[in-house]
Amino acid sequence: MGRKVTVATCSLNQWVLDFDGNEERILRSIQVAKSRGAKYRLGPELEICGYGCADHFYESDTLLHSFQVLRNLLESPLTQDIICDVGMPIMHHNVRYNCRVLFLNGKILLVRPKMLMANFGMYRELRWFSPWKKVGKVEEYFLPRMIQEVTGQDTVPFGDCVLSTKDTCIGTEICAELWNPNSPHIHMALDGVEIFTNSSASHHELRKAEQRVNLIRSATTKSGGIYLYSNQRGCDGDRLYYDGCSMVAINGDVVAQGQQFCLEDVEVITATLDLEDVRSYRGEFCQPHTSSDARSCWRVRADFSLSGDDDLFLPSHQPIEFRFHTPEEEISLGPACWLWDYLRRSGQAGFLLPLSGGVDSSSTACIIYCMCVLLCRAVENGNSQVLEDVRRIVGDYSYRPQDPKELCGRLFTTCYMASENSSEETRNRARDLANEIGSTHLNINIDTAVKGILGIFSAVTGHWPQFQVNGGSQRENLALQNVQARVRMVLAYLFAQLSLWSRGKPGGLLVLGSANVDESLTGYFTKYDCSSADINPIGGISKTDLKRFLMYCSEKMQLTALRGILEAPPTAELEPLTDGQVSQTDEADMGLTYSELSVIGRLRKISKCGPFSMFCKLVHMWWDVVSPAEVAQKVKRFFRMYSANRHKMTTVTPSYHAESYSPDDNRFDLRPFLYNARWSRQFGCIDRQVSQM
């Protein structure tokens, strides 16, 4: 009958500049798509070179190697009899574009450059690419000689065009174009395009998946059609984790869904759909809005059909209920997958974590345990790549992981770094959690190192600083806390480098940090303490979400040691104990609760609030809890801490990006690091407003 089409979209774990590996994964996805009867295969954005190349996009080598991969794909017998849609950078008229290249049977059909760029949040596409601004226009692109030799073509269409096959019409969107209020699919639908494709490199953030799915649903609810969404997966070389979740939708219903978090390097999603369903849907809902004066799309014809003649008994996919993860599940899965990609690609032999027995370091430890659970499950399900990587990392090529706790002991070292200010309770909590997850646990006392450093200072100056409770000044008190914290960082790196050597094993360990997003926001940590590490899986997660995550782990994974950790007040334990008990708490030190910081953080970044705007909003948000004068005090305290400590963000450990109010200075939250911390004009406006209330 020629009305049913089988299409494929995929999630690939690509790695920046890993051209050989990226090519192999692309070919594998095409092979799987063909084996399932697909006639069209869509891949993620910039899949040939990897999305996160950043300033490597400036290099001619990146373009050269991308075309070398494209040539191999064109020549491969695997790419015959299927339309392949791949992503790569291309320079046209000396301007660099983020492009989709569609080819069939060794011939390039068209090149579609991105028209609407992602230039917000973590994205800086306008730094490397120009948008194609010639709406509805197509030019000739002169192919490089190496491609001409394969295709026999001198030029191909380049621009805002769609592909017309014998049985349907296919239009392309690229990532951020879906999120734009003037998305290309709107105009394409009105001109009869029936299949929309979207190749993305969309990163994970907590609670973001539903927004993405709603956009895809709405795209085809309004105007009908089939929507193929392909997203990258994994850590391709920086702070982001691309969370897959490729899917296929028709007329507002999702009919096929890939996994959001997965250790498979190649995941292919296929769906068989009836084109007549699109046509009948549009006939009822879209007819009044479709007219001859709609903006015409430039059509490139292909002598090829996505459908077959004998498809009467070919079943079409039916709507499914999209499965969303809870934020607690997202924390257990996203950072765990990101850490695994980082570990297997770094060449190191595992992780080391200073485990204090508090919520933050315990959260990092639990994420590693979740990673081990995922690894064992993947091996059990036959993932040969995971098994190969695990064996290489642990240095045992006959090893087969079955128990997450046992695997954790091979990959993960924890250490409790005690001082004279540490309590027995935190020591026991750290030990108990290490026992439950199976990490190799070390007890280290840092007092000797601290006294040695203070001895050097005393020998030079003739002074020995004292804690404030012992008669010292605030400056002495803070310096003594910082010495302890920085000694822990030095020892963490020493043990990361040599602890495996001391056990007769090869390799080194990656040091993990455990400062949460709220502490980074206020600068409530010592510069170059244990917040300084190789990577930090929780640096973009709030304390509130981390507590919920630990509750989830306690119940889901039966980690009973977490109950005591959750009940204990957060403390740095850097000041002397009082009668053997902790006298210092984080919230007392900061003068703000962690729940208050989460609200303040979102107002600062997401709502774009300065001190006065934040005060005006919080007066109404907290009116039944605190007075306007108290709100003013909290806002001032926050901004004083934030501005005085912003310099710490210039050296903060690279962290998993999970929150839209992250203060990450590298790319996401660009601010000065030298402020006038008095905020005289801003605080004056607040004071005047309070006096009038």
XYZ file of C-alpha atoms in Angstrom:
693
model
C 0.000 0.000 0.000
C 2.969 2.336 0.535
C 1.723 4.214 3.575
C 3.745 2.858 6.521
C 7.290 4.024 7.191
C 9.903 2.635 9.563
C 12.281 5.264 10.899
C 15.160 5.163 13.386
C 16.643 7.636 15.816
C 19.502 6.986 18.198
C 21.491 8.075 21.231
C 25.268 7.791 20.842
C 27.911 8.208 23.521
C 30.243 10.333 21.402
C 33.532 11.780 22.643
C 35.026 15.032 21.430
C 37.706 14.556 18.742
C 37.488 10.754 19.012
C 36.892 10.512 15.279
C 37.612 6.784 15.028
C 35.383 5.882 17.965
C 32.639 8.249 16.830
C 32.701 6.756 13.331
C 32.444 3.225 14.697
C 29.426 4.127 16.846
C 27.700 5.877 13.926
C 28.162 2.834 11.696
C 26.933 0.524 14.427
C 23.767 2.586 14.830
C 23.142 2.483 11.066
C 23.621 -1.274 11.067
C 21.096 -1.721 13.888
C 18.613 0.630 12.198
C 18.804 -1.317 8.931
C 18.434 -4.648 10.727
C 15.108 -3.381 12.100
C 13.847 -2.358 8.693
C 14.386 1.395 9.002
C 14.785 3.492 5.860
C 15.817 6.680 7.640
C 18.430 6.992 10.398
C 18.859 10.157 12.501
C 21.834 10.809 14.793
C 22.740 13.427 17.439
C 24.036 16.940 16.828
C 27.640 17.200 15.583
C 28.014 13.451 16.118
C 31.035 13.067 13.844
C 33.387 15.311 15.832
C 31.470 15.467 19.140
C 29.379 18.397 20.281
C 31.710 19.786 22.979
C 34.786 20.543 20.841
C 34.589 24.207 21.931
C 37.556 26.181 20.532
C 38.728 23.107 18.619
C 35.990 24.105 16.154
C 38.348 26.910 15.096
C 40.932 24.366 13.947
C 41.036 23.269 10.323
C 41.950 19.774 11.559
C 38.465 19.397 13.054
C 36.901 20.091 9.664
C 39.398 17.861 7.859
C 38.877 14.834 10.101
C 35.103 15.312 10.003
C 35.166 15.075 6.211
C 37.436 12.009 6.423
C 34.804 10.317 8.569
C 32.040 11.427 6.195
C 33.960 9.897 3.275
C 34.233 6.582 5.133
C 30.516 6.648 5.872
C 29.695 7.331 2.213
C 31.888 4.424 1.111
C 30.640 1.947 3.718
C 28.288 -0.795 2.450
C 26.387 -0.391 5.727
C 25.019 2.958 4.564
C 23.412 1.584 1.398
C 19.615 1.651 0.963
C 18.964 3.900 3.979
C 18.876 7.688 4.226
C 21.560 8.637 6.748
C 21.366 11.962 8.590
C 24.662 12.863 10.318
C 25.981 16.002 12.024
C 29.291 17.817 11.470
C 30.803 21.310 11.133
C 31.129 22.665 7.581
C 32.688 25.870 6.258
C 30.767 27.518 3.415
C 32.051 30.758 1.870
C 34.586 30.907 4.734
C 31.809 30.845 7.325
C 31.537 27.941 9.769
C 28.136 26.253 10.191
C 26.712 23.533 12.438
C 25.220 21.211 9.808
C 23.225 18.110 9.044
C 24.367 16.095 6.040
C 21.768 13.785 4.480
C 23.075 11.122 2.120
C 21.831 7.996 0.344
C 23.709 5.286 -1.547
C 26.979 7.183 -1.725
C 25.405 10.506 -2.785
C 24.882 13.600 -0.631
C 21.266 14.746 -0.900
C 21.531 18.058 0.948
C 23.320 19.985 3.692
C 21.107 21.791 6.175
C 22.892 24.403 8.381
C 21.531 25.317 11.805
C 19.403 28.462 11.684
C 18.729 29.276 15.337
C 21.708 28.933 17.663
C 21.922 27.897 21.305
C 23.694 30.785 22.992
C 22.458 30.685 26.583
C 23.303 28.856 29.798
C 26.050 26.332 29.084
C 25.942 26.962 25.338
C 28.169 29.354 23.346
C 27.452 28.306 19.761
C 27.768 31.828 18.328
C 31.403 31.768 19.403
C 32.123 29.065 16.808
C 29.231 29.013 14.342
C 27.087 31.431 12.389
C 23.363 30.847 11.961
C 21.978 30.411 8.453
C 19.870 33.554 8.113
C 18.703 33.107 4.523
C 15.241 31.745 5.257
C 13.945 29.603 2.414
C 17.162 30.071 0.433
C 19.486 27.380 -0.901
C 22.947 27.768 -2.399
C 25.450 25.479 -4.069
C 28.063 24.016 -1.759
C 31.271 22.961 -3.449
C 32.336 19.659 -1.974
C 35.947 19.003 -0.907
C 37.905 16.938 -3.396
C 38.006 13.893 -1.121
C 34.185 13.812 -1.128
C 33.893 14.527 -4.861
C 36.021 11.450 -5.532
C 33.501 9.266 -3.735
C 30.160 10.818 -4.712
C 30.942 12.032 -8.211
C 29.254 15.306 -7.232
C 30.861 18.731 -7.498
C 28.157 20.631 -5.623
C 25.171 19.850 -3.398
C 22.255 21.949 -2.073
C 23.181 23.923 1.063
C 20.610 25.900 3.038
C 17.043 25.975 4.299
C 15.582 23.016 2.441
C 13.612 19.825 3.011
C 13.807 16.363 1.471
C 11.014 15.020 -0.719
C 10.971 11.268 -1.226
C 8.512 9.394 -3.416
C 6.096 8.927 -0.535
C 6.602 11.762 1.992
C 8.500 14.933 2.882
C 11.133 15.242 5.640
C 12.226 18.465 7.329
C 15.137 19.085 9.698
C 15.389 20.930 13.002
C 18.582 21.086 15.033
C 18.411 21.122 18.837
C 17.620 24.671 20.017
C 15.378 25.316 17.011
C 12.715 23.216 18.761
C 12.913 25.489 21.832
C 12.510 28.686 19.792
C 9.129 30.475 19.604
C 9.491 30.556 15.801
C 10.528 26.929 15.305
C 11.050 25.791 11.688
C 8.611 22.889 12.114
C 5.718 25.371 12.270
C 6.287 26.651 8.735
C 7.309 23.241 7.413
C 4.086 21.672 8.676
C 1.982 24.344 6.985
C 3.749 23.518 3.721
C 3.061 19.801 3.958
C 6.213 18.408 5.547
C 5.120 15.209 7.318
C 8.257 14.018 9.146
C 10.315 16.336 11.345
C 13.740 15.377 12.669
C 15.670 16.960 15.506
C 19.311 16.174 16.225
C 20.293 17.432 19.667
C 23.055 17.726 22.215
C 20.760 18.500 25.139
C 22.291 18.138 28.585
C 20.701 16.788 31.730
C 19.342 19.054 34.424
C 17.159 17.953 37.286
C 13.459 18.141 36.351
C 14.185 19.118 32.726
C 13.030 15.987 30.865
C 9.335 16.768 31.084
C 9.832 20.186 29.488
C 11.669 18.574 26.566
C 8.980 15.949 26.037
C 6.221 18.545 26.202
C 7.893 20.568 23.436
C 8.064 17.520 21.173
C 4.479 16.592 21.902
C 3.245 20.111 21.275
C 5.147 20.333 17.979
C 2.976 17.591 16.497
C -0.169 18.259 18.537
C -0.585 21.653 16.895
C 0.001 20.656 13.303
C 0.244 16.879 13.162
C 3.212 14.956 11.852
C 5.906 12.525 12.901
C 8.742 13.844 15.084
C 12.072 12.035 15.443
C 14.269 13.266 18.296
C 17.892 12.153 18.630
C 20.030 13.218 21.566
C 23.641 12.608 22.478
C 24.434 10.509 25.537
C 27.236 10.589 28.067
C 30.125 12.828 29.096
C 31.875 13.975 25.936
C 34.650 15.794 27.761
C 33.355 18.407 30.200
C 30.848 19.211 32.946
C 27.740 18.207 31.008
C 26.011 14.852 30.831
C 23.869 14.406 27.738
C 20.957 12.272 28.792
C 19.822 10.528 25.635
C 16.072 9.972 25.842
C 15.699 9.785 22.057
C 12.087 9.336 21.026
C 9.520 9.214 18.240
C 6.161 11.003 18.406
C 3.175 11.257 16.082
C 0.264 13.686 16.312
C 1.114 14.622 19.915
C 1.685 11.073 21.202
C 5.050 9.512 22.040
C 5.222 6.037 20.473
C 8.856 5.060 21.177
C 11.227 6.166 23.931
C 14.901 5.522 24.575
C 16.476 5.411 28.008
C 17.405 8.671 29.680
C 20.342 7.217 31.619
C 22.127 4.204 30.210
C 25.611 2.685 29.848
C 24.996 1.560 26.258
C 27.230 3.500 23.869
C 24.757 2.934 21.035
C 20.994 2.851 21.499
C 18.712 2.782 18.457
C 14.985 3.513 18.660
C 12.787 2.502 15.728
C 9.108 2.998 15.046
C 6.756 2.018 12.241
C 4.118 4.666 11.581
C 1.260 5.210 9.164
C 1.548 8.350 7.041
C -2.212 8.340 6.577
C -2.572 8.998 10.317
C -0.744 12.280 9.789
C -2.815 13.198 6.771
C -6.153 12.444 8.382
C -5.131 14.334 11.571
C -4.203 17.391 9.542
C -7.335 17.132 7.477
C -9.433 17.621 10.593
C -7.365 19.965 12.762
C -5.082 21.898 10.416
C -7.047 22.375 7.204
C -8.247 25.933 8.028
C -4.682 27.068 8.682
C -3.062 25.452 5.651
C -3.311 27.592 2.576
C -1.611 28.274 -0.702
C 0.036 31.399 0.681
C 2.030 29.429 3.306
C 5.790 29.945 3.073
C 7.067 27.385 0.586
C 9.954 25.113 1.525
C 12.730 24.466 -0.969
C 12.347 20.779 -1.784
C 15.216 18.498 -2.745
C 13.948 15.377 -4.457
C 15.194 11.870 -3.716
C 14.330 8.879 -5.888
C 13.656 6.739 -2.844
C 10.719 5.574 -0.728
C 10.595 5.113 3.027
C 7.579 2.816 2.655
C 7.174 -0.489 0.878
C 4.442 -1.812 -1.402
C 3.404 -4.668 0.876
C 2.842 -3.136 4.310
C -0.768 -4.074 4.994
C 0.135 -6.453 7.800
C 3.024 -4.351 9.142
C 1.978 -3.243 12.656
C 2.381 0.432 13.509
C 3.532 1.671 16.895
C 0.927 2.789 19.409
C 1.126 5.605 22.010
C 3.043 4.858 25.195
C 3.147 6.494 28.622
C 6.413 8.421 28.902
C 8.352 7.344 31.979
C 9.870 10.218 33.954
C 12.393 9.744 36.760
C 12.019 11.420 40.137
C 14.767 13.940 41.045
C 16.165 11.376 43.499
C 16.399 8.788 40.736
C 17.985 11.348 38.428
C 20.731 12.019 41.006
C 21.347 8.284 41.383
C 21.661 7.799 37.612
C 22.964 10.933 35.854
C 26.098 11.658 37.926
C 26.799 7.900 38.143
C 26.854 7.570 34.341
C 28.936 10.757 34.038
C 31.493 9.434 36.537
C 31.745 6.123 34.687
C 32.427 7.854 31.369
C 35.032 10.051 33.032
C 36.738 7.107 34.737
C 36.925 4.796 31.726
C 38.179 7.582 29.454
C 40.677 9.081 31.924
C 42.960 6.055 32.142
C 42.776 5.999 35.951
C 42.070 2.987 38.162
C 39.270 4.272 40.387
C 38.187 7.031 42.744
C 39.244 8.349 46.144
C 36.900 10.345 48.371
C 37.542 12.065 51.717
C 34.469 10.748 53.551
C 33.554 12.971 56.494
C 30.345 11.266 57.560
C 28.233 14.252 56.481
C 25.490 14.594 53.891
C 27.671 15.886 51.045
C 30.500 13.352 51.050
C 28.009 10.573 51.789
C 26.021 11.625 48.722
C 29.135 11.371 46.569
C 29.858 7.929 48.047
C 26.312 6.767 47.322
C 26.584 7.962 43.718
C 29.674 5.777 43.290
C 27.748 2.847 44.746
C 24.903 3.570 42.300
C 27.491 3.522 39.511
C 28.626 0.069 40.607
C 25.004 -1.125 40.645
C 24.596 0.096 37.068
C 27.835 -1.582 35.985
C 26.866 -4.963 37.424
C 23.422 -4.709 35.856
C 24.921 -3.806 32.463
C 27.306 -6.785 32.562
C 24.440 -9.062 33.550
C 22.474 -7.765 30.547
C 25.335 -8.598 28.199
C 27.014 -5.203 27.724
C 30.421 -6.340 26.462
C 31.851 -2.786 26.347
C 31.194 -2.242 30.056
C 32.750 -5.625 30.893
C 35.827 -4.823 28.806
C 36.217 -1.406 30.446
C 35.781 -2.774 33.994
C 38.396 -5.468 33.393
C 40.860 -2.946 31.996
C 40.368 -0.536 34.910
C 40.743 -3.152 37.663
C 43.636 -4.832 35.810
C 42.052 -8.307 35.771
C 40.954 -9.577 32.349
C 39.189 -12.615 33.784
C 37.111 -10.603 36.261
C 33.333 -10.504 35.926
C 31.570 -8.086 38.317
C 28.418 -9.471 39.888
C 28.136 -7.835 43.314
C 28.083 -3.982 43.441
C 29.590 -4.006 46.915
C 32.520 -6.154 45.824
C 33.067 -4.037 42.696
C 32.947 -0.894 44.837
C 35.854 -2.250 46.880
C 37.950 -2.513 43.714
C 37.084 0.898 42.268
C 36.510 3.100 45.283
C 38.688 4.175 48.224
C 37.264 6.301 51.028
C 39.208 7.897 53.852
C 38.164 9.558 57.083
C 40.671 12.303 57.917
C 40.369 12.879 61.639
C 41.720 15.760 63.664
C 41.512 16.587 67.347
C 38.306 18.465 66.449
C 36.593 15.431 64.931
C 33.889 13.645 66.858
C 33.529 9.910 67.345
C 30.040 10.126 65.847
C 31.196 11.318 62.415
C 34.039 8.778 62.401
C 31.561 5.972 63.061
C 29.093 7.240 60.474
C 31.790 7.321 57.800
C 32.986 3.826 58.750
C 29.482 2.356 58.755
C 28.611 3.771 55.343
C 31.906 2.553 53.879
C 31.151 -0.930 55.210
C 27.674 -0.947 53.675
C 28.763 0.147 50.193
C 31.966 -1.929 50.269
C 34.573 0.784 49.657
C 38.179 0.311 50.732
C 38.186 2.534 53.799
C 41.163 4.264 55.440
C 41.375 6.077 58.786
C 43.889 8.918 58.690
C 44.833 11.311 61.489
C 45.978 14.728 60.274
C 47.063 16.235 63.623
C 50.762 15.549 63.045
C 50.703 17.356 59.700
C 48.709 20.306 61.105
C 51.066 20.755 64.044
C 54.058 20.499 61.715
C 52.766 23.332 59.555
C 51.935 25.481 62.579
C 55.397 24.716 63.951
C 56.963 26.135 60.788
C 54.846 29.275 61.138
C 55.788 29.604 64.811
C 59.498 29.136 64.108
C 59.404 31.992 61.599
C 57.106 34.433 63.447
C 57.469 33.464 67.088
C 53.683 33.203 67.411
C 51.372 30.204 67.790
C 47.767 30.976 66.740
C 44.856 29.958 68.988
C 41.216 29.133 68.408
C 38.716 31.794 69.437
C 37.397 29.611 72.277
C 40.966 29.527 73.641
C 41.414 33.298 73.500
C 42.474 33.724 69.896
C 41.188 36.288 67.418
C 38.755 35.652 64.604
C 41.660 35.765 62.138
C 43.522 33.079 64.070
C 40.351 31.015 64.350
C 39.742 31.058 60.602
C 43.379 30.377 59.729
C 43.475 27.320 62.018
C 40.350 25.959 60.335
C 41.832 26.539 56.888
C 45.081 24.742 57.731
C 43.176 21.589 58.642
C 41.061 21.775 55.500
C 44.045 22.299 53.193
C 46.058 19.512 54.783
C 43.209 17.175 53.940
C 43.409 18.180 50.278
C 47.173 17.508 50.139
C 46.768 14.130 51.812
C 43.858 13.204 49.535
C 46.068 13.650 46.476
C 48.973 11.799 48.094
C 46.807 8.774 48.868
C 45.160 8.976 45.427
C 48.559 8.702 43.788
C 50.139 6.071 46.006
C 47.507 4.021 47.846
C 47.213 1.496 45.003
C 51.017 1.410 44.757
C 51.194 0.564 48.456
C 48.873 -2.391 47.782
C 50.930 -3.611 44.847
C 48.369 -2.518 42.248
C 48.900 -0.359 39.156
C 47.379 3.035 38.449
C 46.181 6.066 40.352
C 42.852 7.312 41.642
C 40.744 10.309 40.707
C 40.029 12.532 43.717
C 36.336 13.309 44.172
C 35.017 16.542 45.642
C 31.821 16.913 47.622
C 30.855 20.579 47.896
C 27.199 21.202 47.028
C 25.828 24.033 44.895
C 24.641 26.103 47.881
C 28.074 26.085 49.539
C 29.657 27.138 46.255
C 27.140 29.947 45.963
C 28.092 31.451 49.333
C 31.742 30.416 49.252
C 31.268 28.417 52.452
C 34.366 26.301 51.957
C 38.099 26.752 52.199
C 39.863 27.578 48.960
C 42.068 24.599 48.084
C 40.576 22.272 50.671
C 38.807 18.988 49.910
C 36.486 20.931 47.644
C 39.539 21.012 45.371
C 39.494 17.700 43.575
C 39.610 16.274 40.067
C 35.828 16.233 39.607
C 32.761 16.756 41.763
C 29.523 14.849 41.028
C 27.363 16.923 43.416
C 28.682 20.440 42.798
C 25.543 21.323 40.866
C 23.037 19.822 43.326
C 21.389 21.563 46.265
C 21.634 20.357 49.857
C 17.867 19.906 49.923
C 17.936 17.556 46.933
C 20.924 15.681 48.343
C 19.070 14.944 51.579
C 16.133 13.569 49.594
C 18.566 11.498 47.550
C 20.079 9.968 50.690
C 16.601 9.128 51.969
C 15.953 7.403 48.631
C 19.221 5.428 48.916
C 18.439 4.483 52.503
C 15.118 2.969 51.466
C 15.877 1.699 47.962
C 19.333 0.248 48.619
C 18.946 -0.568 52.306
C 21.866 1.664 53.341
C 20.829 2.057 56.949
C 23.943 4.059 57.919
C 22.430 6.999 56.062
C 19.731 7.475 58.677
C 22.197 8.721 61.268
C 23.888 10.933 58.683
C 20.574 12.550 57.784
C 19.677 13.180 61.413
C 22.994 14.864 62.280
C 23.373 18.662 61.805
C 25.789 19.568 58.964
C 29.167 20.574 60.414
C 32.701 21.203 59.158
C 34.236 20.016 62.482
C 37.129 22.449 62.241
C 36.735 24.079 65.667
C 37.353 22.467 69.078
C 34.663 20.166 70.482
C 32.696 21.136 73.565
C 32.594 18.259 76.078
C 33.305 15.883 73.201
C 30.369 17.199 71.174
C 30.259 19.258 67.974
C 29.731 22.968 68.671
C 30.077 24.246 65.099
C 27.294 23.881 62.512
C 27.182 25.000 58.879
C 23.888 26.875 59.047
C 24.936 28.790 62.158
C 28.194 29.768 60.450
C 26.412 30.963 57.313
C 23.479 32.633 59.067
C 21.175 31.056 56.468
C 19.520 27.668 56.189
C 20.142 25.447 53.195
C 16.483 25.686 52.186
C 16.765 29.496 52.236
C 19.900 29.309 50.107
C 18.092 27.225 47.476
C 15.441 29.935 47.145
C 18.021 32.727 47.101
C 20.133 30.884 44.540
C 17.233 30.523 42.137
C 16.269 34.181 42.512
C 19.845 35.315 41.863
C 20.409 33.234 38.715
C 17.066 32.197 37.222
C 15.045 35.294 38.144
C 18.035 37.605 37.539
C 17.643 39.365 40.896
C 20.113 41.803 42.394
C 19.915 42.625 46.133
C 16.954 45.009 45.934
C 14.848 42.871 43.569
C 15.558 39.820 45.707
C 14.427 41.645 48.840
C 11.191 42.723 47.134
C 10.385 39.144 46.125
C 11.360 37.527 49.432
C 9.260 39.966 51.460
C 6.206 38.420 49.809
C 7.505 34.849 49.684
C 8.478 34.784 53.369
C 5.934 37.233 54.773
C 4.387 34.645 57.116
C 7.774 33.421 58.381
C 10.063 36.413 58.909
C 9.674 40.189 59.146
C 10.808 42.588 56.375
C 13.748 43.632 58.551
C 14.843 40.005 58.912
C 14.469 39.468 55.175
C 16.684 42.495 54.592
C 19.278 41.092 56.992
C 19.328 37.714 55.223
C 19.610 39.271 51.764
C 22.475 41.505 52.881
C 24.262 38.632 54.571
C 23.992 36.503 51.470
C 25.306 39.158 49.106
C 28.178 40.034 51.424
C 29.251 36.367 51.563
C 28.647 35.857 47.862
C 30.682 38.882 46.768
C 33.533 38.382 49.260
C 33.923 34.724 48.246
C 33.192 34.856 44.516
C 36.921 34.538 43.772
C 36.713 30.934 44.981
C 34.566 30.034 41.982
C 37.497 30.716 39.639
C 39.282 27.644 41.025
C 36.342 25.447 41.991
C 36.499 21.799 40.946
C 34.728 20.917 37.677
C 31.284 19.719 38.706
C 28.434 17.810 37.141
C 25.996 20.421 35.883
C 22.586 19.562 37.348
C 20.993 22.837 38.445
C 19.801 25.896 36.571
C 21.093 28.150 39.379
C 24.635 26.775 39.476
C 27.283 29.437 40.208
C 29.874 27.678 37.983
C 32.283 30.391 36.812
C 33.728 28.446 33.895
C 30.889 28.829 31.408
C 27.479 28.967 33.019
C 27.495 31.873 35.484
C 29.788 34.588 34.175
C 30.374 37.230 36.862
C 33.235 39.358 38.202
C 35.220 37.937 41.097
C 36.195 41.248 42.675
C 33.155 43.082 44.067
C 32.523 46.108 46.219
C 31.113 43.979 49.025
C 29.501 46.992 50.734
C 26.744 47.219 48.051
C 26.031 50.742 49.337
C 23.446 51.817 46.726
C 21.690 48.451 46.693
C 21.540 48.030 50.468
C 20.476 51.671 50.861
C 17.417 51.004 48.685
C 16.557 48.010 50.851
C 16.906 50.037 54.062
C 14.646 52.781 52.758
C 12.024 50.249 51.746
C 12.127 48.587 55.184
C 11.705 51.968 56.925
C 8.513 52.611 54.950
C 6.910 49.296 55.933
